[in-house]
């Protein structure tokens, strides 16, 4: 009996191990307490593994600016205050960064490096941007904690976001993939010499934010107040409206530096957008069935255009020698011209003589010789 029990216990343990079930360690429990509501499994589910360079045939990094005054971007700004547990994007980001749940990285103006060397010091960052805070309970030099009151969060000054997009064409799936790599909140304040100045705060990797953004739902229009999409859906589905302010280049120049003229800048931005969107279409090769269907469609369009290239029916009026007028209709220009030529060639109607027996002809009559 003891042997059977031992075998049963061993088999049960083997099944548990085969299924990936293991006992939680103290380290796992500590992680769950540090990140309430987000587990390691949830974090791993939202992490996107970057494609291997051998599988990529094209990759480009695009920097966009999201202006929150545009209607498409307002879901990121509202609500300004916490209402029924709803928070805007900046409150979520700042709270996660201050609590140490999500790391923040220095803004290096086009040369972003997401390593431990460039992690932001929370206290220095708060002091630099004038955000009032207090030391939290249990705060130590090794593990500092900060508390920021809701009224001290400058949500009304964050009117822009910078996002870093990656456009990758994967050979395996033969598709162009777009994903947001990082987000940077931008403070809008009055500069030292007057006028509005922008102060980028820090970069946060988007994958680290996804578990919390997926739990925050927003409504996208005033016509429908039902929040059907999360902030994570908002970014993944490309619902934002952002203009390109920079692309990764060797000289590390912004679009405004490369194209000082506003018209040239707008044309360059549109050109980059069109090339990115049409890159995958240019590499697409249709199948035989798709090619034949497309050819048949083009021929049908040509035939319809040829049939439609006619002139509506016109009324052609031509005068005869008399007072009567003959009215004829022609549906095409060819018929009209033919009718006119026919009338011109028509011989004049001979007139009768006064006697009414013979036609009055101007030709000389032949005189027969008569016998005398």
mmCIF file of C-alpha atoms in Angstrom:
data_model
loop_
_atom_site.group_PDB
_atom_site.id
_atom_site.type_symbol
_atom_site.label_atom_id
_atom_site.label_comp_id
_atom_site.label_asym_id
_atom_site.label_seq_id
_atom_site.Cartn_x
_atom_site.Cartn_y
_atom_site.Cartn_z
ATOM 1 C CA UNK A 1 0.000 0.000 0.000
ATOM 2 C CA UNK A 2 2.851 2.336 0.884
ATOM 3 C CA UNK A 3 4.581 1.523 -2.395
ATOM 4 C CA UNK A 4 1.408 2.225 -4.365
ATOM 5 C CA UNK A 5 0.961 5.475 -2.509
ATOM 6 C CA UNK A 6 4.514 6.436 -3.284
ATOM 7 C CA UNK A 7 3.979 5.576 -6.954
ATOM 8 C CA UNK A 8 0.774 7.611 -6.977
ATOM 9 C CA UNK A 9 2.454 10.580 -5.404
ATOM 10 C CA UNK A 10 5.320 10.331 -7.884
ATOM 11 C CA UNK A 11 2.918 10.115 -10.830
ATOM 12 C CA UNK A 12 0.917 13.056 -9.552
ATOM 13 C CA UNK A 13 4.072 15.090 -9.123
ATOM 14 C CA UNK A 14 5.160 14.142 -12.624
ATOM 15 C CA UNK A 15 1.840 15.224 -14.091
ATOM 16 C CA UNK A 16 2.016 18.513 -12.218
ATOM 17 C CA UNK A 17 5.543 19.145 -13.451
ATOM 18 C CA UNK A 18 4.603 18.227 -17.006
ATOM 19 C CA UNK A 19 1.768 20.721 -16.901
ATOM 20 C CA UNK A 20 4.063 23.517 -15.782
ATOM 21 C CA UNK A 21 2.595 23.798 -12.267
ATOM 22 C CA UNK A 22 5.068 24.836 -9.593
ATOM 23 C CA UNK A 23 4.922 26.215 -6.102
ATOM 24 C CA UNK A 24 5.123 29.964 -5.759
ATOM 25 C CA UNK A 25 8.351 31.161 -4.240
ATOM 26 C CA UNK A 26 8.835 34.112 -1.926
ATOM 27 C CA UNK A 27 10.229 36.059 -4.870
ATOM 28 C CA UNK A 28 7.001 35.585 -6.859
ATOM 29 C CA UNK A 29 4.895 36.647 -3.872
ATOM 30 C CA UNK A 30 7.021 39.764 -3.482
ATOM 31 C CA UNK A 31 6.522 40.680 -7.164
ATOM 32 C CA UNK A 32 2.771 40.322 -6.851
ATOM 33 C CA UNK A 33 2.689 42.588 -3.813
ATOM 34 C CA UNK A 34 4.809 45.172 -5.634
ATOM 35 C CA UNK A 35 2.531 45.110 -8.683
ATOM 36 C CA UNK A 36 -1.059 44.754 -7.477
ATOM 37 C CA UNK A 37 -3.459 43.673 -10.190
ATOM 38 C CA UNK A 38 -0.693 42.670 -12.618
ATOM 39 C CA UNK A 39 0.941 39.262 -12.434
ATOM 40 C CA UNK A 40 4.010 37.929 -14.203
ATOM 41 C CA UNK A 41 1.783 35.926 -16.537
ATOM 42 C CA UNK A 42 -0.183 39.042 -17.424
ATOM 43 C CA UNK A 43 3.012 41.012 -17.975
ATOM 44 C CA UNK A 44 4.399 38.284 -20.233
ATOM 45 C CA UNK A 45 1.166 38.157 -22.219
ATOM 46 C CA UNK A 46 1.450 41.824 -23.186
ATOM 47 C CA UNK A 47 5.155 41.794 -23.995
ATOM 48 C CA UNK A 48 5.810 41.792 -27.730
ATOM 49 C CA UNK A 49 8.881 39.947 -28.847
ATOM 50 C CA UNK A 50 10.742 41.852 -31.505
ATOM 51 C CA UNK A 51 11.327 40.011 -34.764
ATOM 52 C CA UNK A 52 14.768 38.680 -35.546
ATOM 53 C CA UNK A 53 16.818 40.846 -37.878
ATOM 54 C CA UNK A 54 17.235 37.901 -40.263
ATOM 55 C CA UNK A 55 13.454 37.841 -40.769
ATOM 56 C CA UNK A 56 13.203 41.563 -41.526
ATOM 57 C CA UNK A 57 13.655 43.143 -44.932
ATOM 58 C CA UNK A 58 12.753 46.682 -43.837
ATOM 59 C CA UNK A 59 12.682 48.627 -40.568
ATOM 60 C CA UNK A 60 12.223 52.305 -39.828
ATOM 61 C CA UNK A 61 11.801 54.300 -36.628
ATOM 62 C CA UNK A 62 9.358 57.211 -36.711
ATOM 63 C CA UNK A 63 8.862 59.902 -34.062
ATOM 64 C CA UNK A 64 5.360 61.383 -33.886
ATOM 65 C CA UNK A 65 3.881 64.206 -31.871
ATOM 66 C CA UNK A 66 0.359 63.751 -30.520
ATOM 67 C CA UNK A 67 -1.382 67.088 -30.025
ATOM 68 C CA UNK A 68 -4.109 66.563 -27.401
ATOM 69 C CA UNK A 69 -6.121 69.478 -28.771
ATOM 70 C CA UNK A 70 -7.006 67.373 -31.822
ATOM 71 C CA UNK A 71 -10.330 65.505 -31.477
ATOM 72 C CA UNK A 72 -8.762 62.108 -32.194
ATOM 73 C CA UNK A 73 -6.290 62.520 -29.279
ATOM 74 C CA UNK A 74 -8.621 63.915 -26.604
ATOM 75 C CA UNK A 75 -9.238 60.466 -25.013
ATOM 76 C CA UNK A 76 -5.664 60.688 -23.689
ATOM 77 C CA UNK A 77 -6.292 64.008 -21.914
ATOM 78 C CA UNK A 78 -9.683 63.510 -20.270
ATOM 79 C CA UNK A 79 -10.677 63.206 -17.511
ATOM 80 C CA UNK A 80 -8.323 65.747 -15.960
ATOM 81 C CA UNK A 81 -9.243 64.619 -12.428
ATOM 82 C CA UNK A 82 -9.869 61.122 -11.139
ATOM 83 C CA UNK A 83 -13.577 60.350 -11.669
ATOM 84 C CA UNK A 84 -15.040 56.978 -10.623
ATOM 85 C CA UNK A 85 -11.626 55.379 -10.851
ATOM 86 C CA UNK A 86 -11.037 56.737 -14.367
ATOM 87 C CA UNK A 87 -7.646 58.392 -14.942
ATOM 88 C CA UNK A 88 -6.055 59.977 -17.957
ATOM 89 C CA UNK A 89 -2.857 58.676 -19.499
ATOM 90 C CA UNK A 90 -0.448 61.016 -17.698
ATOM 91 C CA UNK A 91 -1.783 60.165 -14.242
ATOM 92 C CA UNK A 92 -1.360 56.465 -15.007
ATOM 93 C CA UNK A 93 2.205 56.901 -16.277
ATOM 94 C CA UNK A 94 3.363 59.209 -13.493
ATOM 95 C CA UNK A 95 1.843 57.009 -10.777
ATOM 96 C CA UNK A 96 3.544 53.876 -12.123
ATOM 97 C CA UNK A 97 6.894 55.639 -12.490
ATOM 98 C CA UNK A 98 6.816 57.203 -8.999
ATOM 99 C CA UNK A 99 5.795 53.889 -7.397
ATOM 100 C CA UNK A 100 8.682 52.137 -9.136
ATOM 101 C CA UNK A 101 6.443 49.714 -11.045
ATOM 102 C CA UNK A 102 7.576 50.931 -14.463
ATOM 103 C CA UNK A 103 11.086 52.236 -15.204
ATOM 104 C CA UNK A 104 11.547 55.605 -16.916
ATOM 105 C CA UNK A 105 14.470 56.579 -19.147
ATOM 106 C CA UNK A 106 16.110 59.882 -19.977
ATOM 107 C CA UNK A 107 14.993 61.863 -23.011
ATOM 108 C CA UNK A 108 18.089 62.039 -25.230
ATOM 109 C CA UNK A 109 16.539 63.821 -28.228
ATOM 110 C CA UNK A 110 16.624 61.140 -30.896
ATOM 111 C CA UNK A 111 19.242 58.841 -29.387
ATOM 112 C CA UNK A 112 17.077 56.910 -26.940
ATOM 113 C CA UNK A 113 18.774 54.100 -25.044
ATOM 114 C CA UNK A 114 16.589 51.966 -22.786
ATOM 115 C CA UNK A 115 19.213 50.568 -20.447
ATOM 116 C CA UNK A 116 19.838 50.796 -16.690
ATOM 117 C CA UNK A 117 22.516 53.396 -17.319
ATOM 118 C CA UNK A 118 19.928 55.912 -18.512
ATOM 119 C CA UNK A 119 17.192 55.237 -15.962
ATOM 120 C CA UNK A 120 15.636 58.343 -14.467
ATOM 121 C CA UNK A 121 16.216 59.277 -10.831
ATOM 122 C CA UNK A 122 12.679 59.899 -9.575
ATOM 123 C CA UNK A 123 13.533 62.601 -7.025
ATOM 124 C CA UNK A 124 15.707 64.529 -9.494
ATOM 125 C CA UNK A 125 13.036 64.310 -12.165
ATOM 126 C CA UNK A 126 10.322 65.649 -9.838
ATOM 127 C CA UNK A 127 12.563 68.488 -8.675
ATOM 128 C CA UNK A 128 13.550 69.376 -12.239
ATOM 129 C CA UNK A 129 9.945 69.811 -13.367
ATOM 130 C CA UNK A 130 8.712 71.412 -10.145
ATOM 131 C CA UNK A 131 6.308 68.646 -9.073
ATOM 132 C CA UNK A 132 5.685 68.770 -5.338
ATOM 133 C CA UNK A 133 6.046 65.452 -3.480
ATOM 134 C CA UNK A 134 6.535 64.016 -0.002
ATOM 135 C CA UNK A 135 8.452 61.075 1.333
ATOM 136 C CA UNK A 136 6.223 58.034 1.782
ATOM 137 C CA UNK A 137 6.031 55.751 4.782
ATOM 138 C CA UNK A 138 8.843 53.236 4.996
ATOM 139 C CA UNK A 139 10.989 55.237 2.611
ATOM 140 C CA UNK A 140 14.696 54.505 2.793
ATOM 141 C CA UNK A 141 17.729 55.548 0.769
ATOM 142 C CA UNK A 142 17.850 52.137 -0.848
ATOM 143 C CA UNK A 143 14.118 51.939 -1.447
ATOM 144 C CA UNK A 144 12.712 55.493 -1.649
ATOM 145 C CA UNK A 145 8.965 56.083 -1.785
ATOM 146 C CA UNK A 146 7.190 59.219 -2.888
ATOM 147 C CA UNK A 147 3.656 60.502 -2.450
ATOM 148 C CA UNK A 148 2.123 63.080 -4.807
ATOM 149 C CA UNK A 149 -1.251 64.587 -4.074
ATOM 150 C CA UNK A 150 -3.803 64.594 -6.869
ATOM 151 C CA UNK A 151 -3.903 68.407 -6.946
ATOM 152 C CA UNK A 152 -0.124 68.527 -7.507
ATOM 153 C CA UNK A 153 -0.162 66.363 -10.650
ATOM 154 C CA UNK A 154 0.276 68.773 -13.607
ATOM 155 C CA UNK A 155 -2.228 67.061 -15.905
ATOM 156 C CA UNK A 156 -3.365 70.390 -17.377
ATOM 157 C CA UNK A 157 0.178 71.121 -18.608
ATOM 158 C CA UNK A 158 0.754 67.845 -20.453
ATOM 159 C CA UNK A 159 -0.724 68.804 -23.806
ATOM 160 C CA UNK A 160 1.521 66.694 -26.033
ATOM 161 C CA UNK A 161 3.033 63.245 -26.217
ATOM 162 C CA UNK A 162 5.966 61.977 -28.214
ATOM 163 C CA UNK A 163 5.724 58.389 -29.377
ATOM 164 C CA UNK A 164 8.340 56.212 -31.012
ATOM 165 C CA UNK A 165 6.929 53.967 -33.738
ATOM 166 C CA UNK A 166 8.621 50.996 -35.360
ATOM 167 C CA UNK A 167 7.634 49.932 -38.872
ATOM 168 C CA UNK A 168 8.901 46.441 -39.693
ATOM 169 C CA UNK A 169 8.294 44.271 -42.750
ATOM 170 C CA UNK A 170 8.449 40.617 -41.741
ATOM 171 C CA UNK A 171 9.434 38.161 -44.472
ATOM 172 C CA UNK A 172 7.820 35.209 -42.728
ATOM 173 C CA UNK A 173 4.347 36.725 -42.580
ATOM 174 C CA UNK A 174 4.915 38.978 -45.622
ATOM 175 C CA UNK A 175 3.301 41.847 -43.750
ATOM 176 C CA UNK A 176 4.178 45.324 -42.562
ATOM 177 C CA UNK A 177 3.837 45.549 -38.780
ATOM 178 C CA UNK A 178 3.550 48.766 -36.798
ATOM 179 C CA UNK A 179 4.014 48.998 -33.055
ATOM 180 C CA UNK A 180 4.550 51.745 -30.519
ATOM 181 C CA UNK A 181 7.930 51.347 -28.873
ATOM 182 C CA UNK A 182 7.880 54.113 -26.226
ATOM 183 C CA UNK A 183 5.874 57.125 -24.986
ATOM 184 C CA UNK A 184 7.139 60.465 -23.665
ATOM 185 C CA UNK A 185 4.856 62.999 -21.900
ATOM 186 C CA UNK A 186 5.616 66.629 -22.795
ATOM 187 C CA UNK A 187 4.968 69.586 -20.469
ATOM 188 C CA UNK A 188 3.816 72.843 -22.052
ATOM 189 C CA UNK A 189 4.871 75.851 -20.002
ATOM 190 C CA UNK A 190 5.803 79.474 -20.470
ATOM 191 C CA UNK A 191 9.483 79.794 -21.361
ATOM 192 C CA UNK A 192 12.078 82.016 -19.764
ATOM 193 C CA UNK A 193 11.749 84.600 -22.542
ATOM 194 C CA UNK A 194 7.988 84.341 -22.915
ATOM 195 C CA UNK A 195 6.042 82.186 -25.287
ATOM 196 C CA UNK A 196 5.144 78.548 -24.896
ATOM 197 C CA UNK A 197 7.971 76.045 -24.446
ATOM 198 C CA UNK A 198 7.860 72.238 -24.526
ATOM 199 C CA UNK A 199 9.695 70.131 -21.973
ATOM 200 C CA UNK A 200 9.892 66.377 -22.695
ATOM 201 C CA UNK A 201 9.920 64.576 -19.346
ATOM 202 C CA UNK A 202 11.053 60.958 -19.859
ATOM 203 C CA UNK A 203 10.538 57.878 -22.003
ATOM 204 C CA UNK A 204 8.532 54.852 -20.870
ATOM 205 C CA UNK A 205 8.523 51.608 -22.820
ATOM 206 C CA UNK A 206 5.056 50.843 -24.085
ATOM 207 C CA UNK A 207 5.171 47.108 -23.344
ATOM 208 C CA UNK A 208 5.736 47.872 -19.658
ATOM 209 C CA UNK A 209 2.572 50.028 -19.605
ATOM 210 C CA UNK A 210 0.275 47.658 -21.495
ATOM 211 C CA UNK A 211 -1.079 45.628 -18.520
ATOM 212 C CA UNK A 212 -2.390 48.822 -16.897
ATOM 213 C CA UNK A 213 -3.509 50.507 -20.114
ATOM 214 C CA UNK A 214 -5.540 47.431 -21.026
ATOM 215 C CA UNK A 215 -7.599 47.904 -17.850
ATOM 216 C CA UNK A 216 -8.397 51.582 -18.515
ATOM 217 C CA UNK A 217 -11.311 52.027 -20.927
ATOM 218 C CA UNK A 218 -12.193 55.286 -22.698
ATOM 219 C CA UNK A 219 -14.923 56.462 -25.044
ATOM 220 C CA UNK A 220 -13.780 57.949 -28.315
ATOM 221 C CA UNK A 221 -16.590 60.331 -29.280
ATOM 222 C CA UNK A 222 -19.258 62.492 -27.711
ATOM 223 C CA UNK A 223 -21.987 60.663 -29.629
ATOM 224 C CA UNK A 224 -21.368 57.367 -27.818
ATOM 225 C CA UNK A 225 -20.476 57.540 -24.118
ATOM 226 C CA UNK A 226 -20.011 53.794 -23.794
ATOM 227 C CA UNK A 227 -16.291 53.013 -23.258
ATOM 228 C CA UNK A 228 -15.745 50.167 -25.701
ATOM 229 C CA UNK A 229 -11.971 50.414 -26.205
ATOM 230 C CA UNK A 230 -9.077 50.439 -23.781
ATOM 231 C CA UNK A 231 -6.096 52.760 -24.090
ATOM 232 C CA UNK A 232 -4.084 49.743 -25.212
ATOM 233 C CA UNK A 233 -6.576 49.179 -28.064
ATOM 234 C CA UNK A 234 -6.376 52.878 -28.865
ATOM 235 C CA UNK A 235 -2.632 52.658 -29.579
ATOM 236 C CA UNK A 236 -2.559 49.210 -31.165
ATOM 237 C CA UNK A 237 -5.351 50.066 -33.600
ATOM 238 C CA UNK A 238 -3.713 53.363 -34.560
ATOM 239 C CA UNK A 239 -6.650 55.563 -33.516
ATOM 240 C CA UNK A 240 -4.373 58.493 -32.667
ATOM 241 C CA UNK A 241 -3.573 61.389 -34.994
ATOM 242 C CA UNK A 242 0.091 62.322 -34.907
ATOM 243 C CA UNK A 243 2.389 64.185 -37.261
ATOM 244 C CA UNK A 244 5.948 63.080 -37.930
ATOM 245 C CA UNK A 245 8.435 65.418 -36.292
ATOM 246 C CA UNK A 246 11.512 63.257 -36.697
ATOM 247 C CA UNK A 247 12.866 60.085 -38.299
ATOM 248 C CA UNK A 248 15.946 58.240 -37.231
ATOM 249 C CA UNK A 249 18.854 59.455 -39.383
ATOM 250 C CA UNK A 250 22.621 59.558 -39.252
ATOM 251 C CA UNK A 251 22.839 63.310 -38.558
ATOM 252 C CA UNK A 252 20.116 63.150 -35.864
ATOM 253 C CA UNK A 253 18.216 66.056 -37.419
ATOM 254 C CA UNK A 254 14.541 66.779 -36.952
ATOM 255 C CA UNK A 255 12.141 67.230 -39.852
ATOM 256 C CA UNK A 256 12.015 70.979 -39.225
ATOM 257 C CA UNK A 257 15.801 71.200 -39.452
ATOM 258 C CA UNK A 258 15.873 69.289 -42.730
ATOM 259 C CA UNK A 259 12.894 71.141 -44.235
ATOM 260 C CA UNK A 260 12.708 74.731 -42.897
ATOM 261 C CA UNK A 261 9.962 75.732 -45.347
ATOM 262 C CA UNK A 262 6.493 74.763 -44.003
ATOM 263 C CA UNK A 263 5.260 73.613 -47.424
ATOM 264 C CA UNK A 264 8.310 71.415 -47.963
ATOM 265 C CA UNK A 265 7.898 70.029 -44.450
ATOM 266 C CA UNK A 266 4.255 69.082 -45.069
ATOM 267 C CA UNK A 267 5.120 67.410 -48.386
ATOM 268 C CA UNK A 268 7.959 65.441 -46.784
ATOM 269 C CA UNK A 269 5.706 64.228 -43.956
ATOM 270 C CA UNK A 270 3.016 63.108 -46.415
ATOM 271 C CA UNK A 271 5.632 61.387 -48.569
ATOM 272 C CA UNK A 272 6.980 59.389 -45.617
ATOM 273 C CA UNK A 273 3.468 58.374 -44.548
ATOM 274 C CA UNK A 274 2.565 57.226 -48.061
ATOM 275 C CA UNK A 275 5.777 55.243 -48.475
ATOM 276 C CA UNK A 276 5.260 53.467 -45.167
ATOM 277 C CA UNK A 277 1.638 52.592 -45.938
ATOM 278 C CA UNK A 278 2.329 51.455 -49.517
ATOM 279 C CA UNK A 279 5.571 49.588 -48.873
ATOM 280 C CA UNK A 280 3.863 46.244 -48.385
ATOM 281 C CA UNK A 281 1.579 46.796 -51.393
ATOM 282 C CA UNK A 282 4.548 47.320 -53.706
ATOM 283 C CA UNK A 283 5.972 43.927 -52.736
ATOM 284 C CA UNK A 284 2.662 42.085 -53.099
ATOM 285 C CA UNK A 285 2.500 39.623 -56.030
ATOM 286 C CA UNK A 286 -1.041 38.527 -56.988
ATOM 287 C CA UNK A 287 -1.973 34.929 -57.713
ATOM 288 C CA UNK A 288 -3.143 33.765 -61.165
ATOM 289 C CA UNK A 289 -6.809 33.927 -60.154
ATOM 290 C CA UNK A 290 -6.407 37.409 -58.695
ATOM 291 C CA UNK A 291 -4.543 38.587 -61.805
ATOM 292 C CA UNK A 292 -7.250 37.261 -64.166
ATOM 293 C CA UNK A 293 -9.999 38.789 -62.034
ATOM 294 C CA UNK A 294 -8.223 42.150 -62.046
ATOM 295 C CA UNK A 295 -7.707 41.975 -65.822
ATOM 296 C CA UNK A 296 -11.363 41.113 -66.412
ATOM 297 C CA UNK A 297 -12.382 44.034 -64.212
ATOM 298 C CA UNK A 298 -10.169 46.437 -66.170
ATOM 299 C CA UNK A 299 -11.575 45.237 -69.507
ATOM 300 C CA UNK A 300 -15.125 45.696 -68.231
ATOM 301 C CA UNK A 301 -14.288 49.240 -67.171
ATOM 302 C CA UNK A 302 -12.789 50.017 -70.594
ATOM 303 C CA UNK A 303 -15.843 48.628 -72.370
ATOM 304 C CA UNK A 304 -18.191 50.652 -70.190
ATOM 305 C CA UNK A 305 -16.134 53.786 -70.847
ATOM 306 C CA UNK A 306 -16.218 53.169 -74.613
ATOM 307 C CA UNK A 307 -19.977 52.704 -74.612
ATOM 308 C CA UNK A 308 -20.458 55.846 -72.591
ATOM 309 C CA UNK A 309 -18.321 57.912 -75.002
ATOM 310 C CA UNK A 310 -21.240 58.966 -77.274
ATOM 311 C CA UNK A 311 -22.994 62.241 -77.973
ATOM 312 C CA UNK A 312 -26.667 62.487 -77.041
ATOM 313 C CA UNK A 313 -29.263 62.647 -79.787
ATOM 314 C CA UNK A 314 -29.341 65.970 -81.595
ATOM 315 C CA UNK A 315 -31.864 67.581 -83.928
ATOM 316 C CA UNK A 316 -30.460 68.384 -87.368
ATOM 317 C CA UNK A 317 -32.431 70.972 -89.379
ATOM 318 C CA UNK A 318 -31.751 71.317 -93.125
ATOM 319 C CA UNK A 319 -33.544 73.614 -95.508
ATOM 320 C CA UNK A 320 -34.840 72.462 -98.861
ATOM 321 C CA UNK A 321 -35.405 74.693 -101.906
ATOM 322 C CA UNK A 322 -38.977 75.256 -100.815
ATOM 323 C CA UNK A 323 -40.346 76.632 -97.615
ATOM 324 C CA UNK A 324 -40.779 73.190 -96.058
ATOM 325 C CA UNK A 325 -38.102 71.985 -93.610
ATOM 326 C CA UNK A 326 -37.210 68.408 -92.935
ATOM 327 C CA UNK A 327 -36.270 67.530 -89.393
ATOM 328 C CA UNK A 328 -34.089 64.510 -88.750
ATOM 329 C CA UNK A 329 -32.447 63.111 -85.665
ATOM 330 C CA UNK A 330 -28.968 61.740 -85.368
ATOM 331 C CA UNK A 331 -27.643 59.857 -82.345
ATOM 332 C CA UNK A 332 -23.966 60.217 -83.173
ATOM 333 C CA UNK A 333 -21.718 62.703 -84.881
ATOM 334 C CA UNK A 334 -21.085 60.217 -87.692
ATOM 335 C CA UNK A 335 -24.776 59.945 -88.510
ATOM 336 C CA UNK A 336 -25.088 63.704 -88.508
ATOM 337 C CA UNK A 337 -22.253 64.195 -90.935
ATOM 338 C CA UNK A 338 -23.587 61.450 -93.237
ATOM 339 C CA UNK A 339 -27.039 63.048 -93.308
ATOM 340 C CA UNK A 340 -25.596 66.439 -94.197
ATOM 341 C CA UNK A 341 -23.428 65.031 -96.979
ATOM 342 C CA UNK A 342 -26.380 63.129 -98.415
ATOM 343 C CA UNK A 343 -28.465 66.288 -98.588
ATOM 344 C CA UNK A 344 -25.698 68.194 -100.283
ATOM 345 C CA UNK A 345 -25.315 65.561 -102.972
ATOM 346 C CA UNK A 346 -29.042 65.324 -103.596
ATOM 347 C CA UNK A 347 -29.901 66.667 -107.096
ATOM 348 C CA UNK A 348 -32.164 69.671 -107.427
ATOM 349 C CA UNK A 349 -35.775 68.872 -108.264
ATOM 350 C CA UNK A 350 -36.529 69.815 -111.898
ATOM 351 C CA UNK A 351 -39.189 72.484 -112.412
ATOM 352 C CA UNK A 352 -42.135 72.018 -114.724
ATOM 353 C CA UNK A 353 -42.798 74.329 -117.653
ATOM 354 C CA UNK A 354 -45.686 76.686 -117.780
ATOM 355 C CA UNK A 355 -47.613 74.228 -119.924
ATOM 356 C CA UNK A 356 -47.150 71.593 -117.353
ATOM 357 C CA UNK A 357 -46.336 68.844 -119.865
ATOM 358 C CA UNK A 358 -42.603 69.086 -120.278
ATOM 359 C CA UNK A 359 -39.941 70.167 -117.942
ATOM 360 C CA UNK A 360 -38.518 73.579 -118.586
ATOM 361 C CA UNK A 361 -34.939 72.887 -119.510
ATOM 362 C CA UNK A 362 -32.379 75.413 -120.523
ATOM 363 C CA UNK A 363 -30.690 72.941 -122.919
ATOM 364 C CA UNK A 364 -30.981 73.597 -126.687
ATOM 365 C CA UNK A 365 -33.357 71.357 -128.593
ATOM 366 C CA UNK A 366 -32.212 69.337 -131.579
ATOM 367 C CA UNK A 367 -33.894 70.233 -134.857
ATOM 368 C CA UNK A 368 -34.650 67.355 -137.160
ATOM 369 C CA UNK A 369 -34.327 67.732 -140.863
ATOM 370 C CA UNK A 370 -37.666 67.661 -142.526
ATOM 371 C CA UNK A 371 -38.522 66.769 -146.083
ATOM 372 C CA UNK A 372 -39.748 69.524 -148.134
#
